[in-house]
Amino acid sequence: MTDLLLRDIDPLLVDRIRRIAVARGWTQHQTVLNLIEKGLFSSEYEVRSGFENPEVDALSEAIAALRELPAGAGF
C-alpha cells in the first residue's frame, strides 16, 4: 500500500479525526482511511448524480484535456 503524508493540517481537523477515532475505537490510521473512503464515495456520488457512466467518462476526459492546455493570457 502507498504511504501518504499530509502536512500543515488544521489542529481543529486533527481534533475532529481524533474524536471520531475514540468514538469508533479505531486507530488514527484506520480513521483517516475510513474518512477518506467515505469522502470519496460522497464526492463521486455528487459528480455522477444524474449522469450515466459514458457521460461521466466524457466529462472526465474533457476536464483532463483542458488541464493540459497552456495557461492563457487571461481576460
Coordinates of C-alpha atoms in Angstrom, one line a residue:
M1 CA 0.0 0.0 0.0
T2 CA 1.2 3.5 -0.7
D3 CA 2.1 5.9 2.1
L4 CA 0.5 9.4 2.1
L5 CA 1.9 12.3 4.1
L6 CA -0.3 15.2 5.0
R7 CA 1.3 18.4 6.1
D8 CA 0.0 21.5 7.8
I9 CA -3.3 20.0 8.9
D10 CA -5.5 22.4 10.8
P11 CA -5.5 21.5 14.5
L12 CA -9.3 21.5 14.6
L13 CA -9.4 18.9 11.8
V14 CA -6.9 16.8 13.7
D15 CA -9.1 17.0 16.8
R16 CA -12.2 16.0 14.8
I17 CA -10.3 13.0 13.5
R18 CA -9.2 12.1 17.0
R19 CA -12.7 12.3 18.4
I20 CA -14.0 10.0 15.6
A21 CA -11.2 7.5 16.3
V22 CA -12.0 7.5 20.0
A23 CA -15.8 7.2 19.4
R24 CA -15.3 4.3 17.0
G25 CA -12.4 2.6 18.8
W26 CA -10.3 2.9 15.7
T27 CA -6.6 3.8 15.3
Q28 CA -5.8 7.2 13.8
H29 CA -4.7 5.3 10.6
Q30 CA -8.0 3.4 10.4
T31 CA -10.0 6.5 11.0
V32 CA -8.2 8.6 8.3
L33 CA -8.6 5.7 5.8
N34 CA -12.3 5.4 6.5
L35 CA -12.9 9.1 6.3
I36 CA -11.1 9.4 3.0
E37 CA -13.0 6.5 1.6
K38 CA -16.4 7.8 2.7
G39 CA -15.5 11.3 1.4
L40 CA -14.5 9.9 -1.9
F41 CA -17.7 7.9 -2.2
S42 CA -19.7 11.0 -1.4
S43 CA -17.8 13.2 -3.9
E44 CA -18.1 10.5 -6.6
Y45 CA -21.8 10.3 -6.0
E46 CA -22.2 14.1 -6.4
V47 CA -20.2 14.0 -9.6
R48 CA -22.1 11.1 -11.0
S49 CA -25.5 12.2 -9.8
G50 CA -27.7 12.5 -12.9
F51 CA -25.1 11.3 -15.3
E52 CA -24.6 7.9 -16.9
N53 CA -21.1 6.3 -16.9
P54 CA -20.4 7.3 -20.6
E55 CA -21.3 10.9 -19.8
V56 CA -19.0 10.9 -16.7
D57 CA -16.2 9.4 -18.7
A58 CA -16.6 12.0 -21.4
L59 CA -16.7 14.8 -18.9
S60 CA -13.6 13.5 -17.1
E61 CA -11.7 13.2 -20.4
A62 CA -12.7 16.8 -21.3
I63 CA -11.6 18.1 -18.0
A64 CA -8.3 16.3 -18.3
A65 CA -7.7 17.7 -21.8
L66 CA -8.5 21.2 -20.5
R67 CA -5.9 20.8 -17.8
E68 CA -3.3 20.0 -20.4
L69 CA -3.8 23.3 -22.2
P70 CA -1.2 26.0 -21.6
A71 CA -2.3 28.9 -19.3
G72 CA -3.8 31.8 -21.3
A73 CA -3.1 35.5 -21.0
G74 CA -6.4 36.0 -19.2
F75 CA -9.3 38.2 -19.9

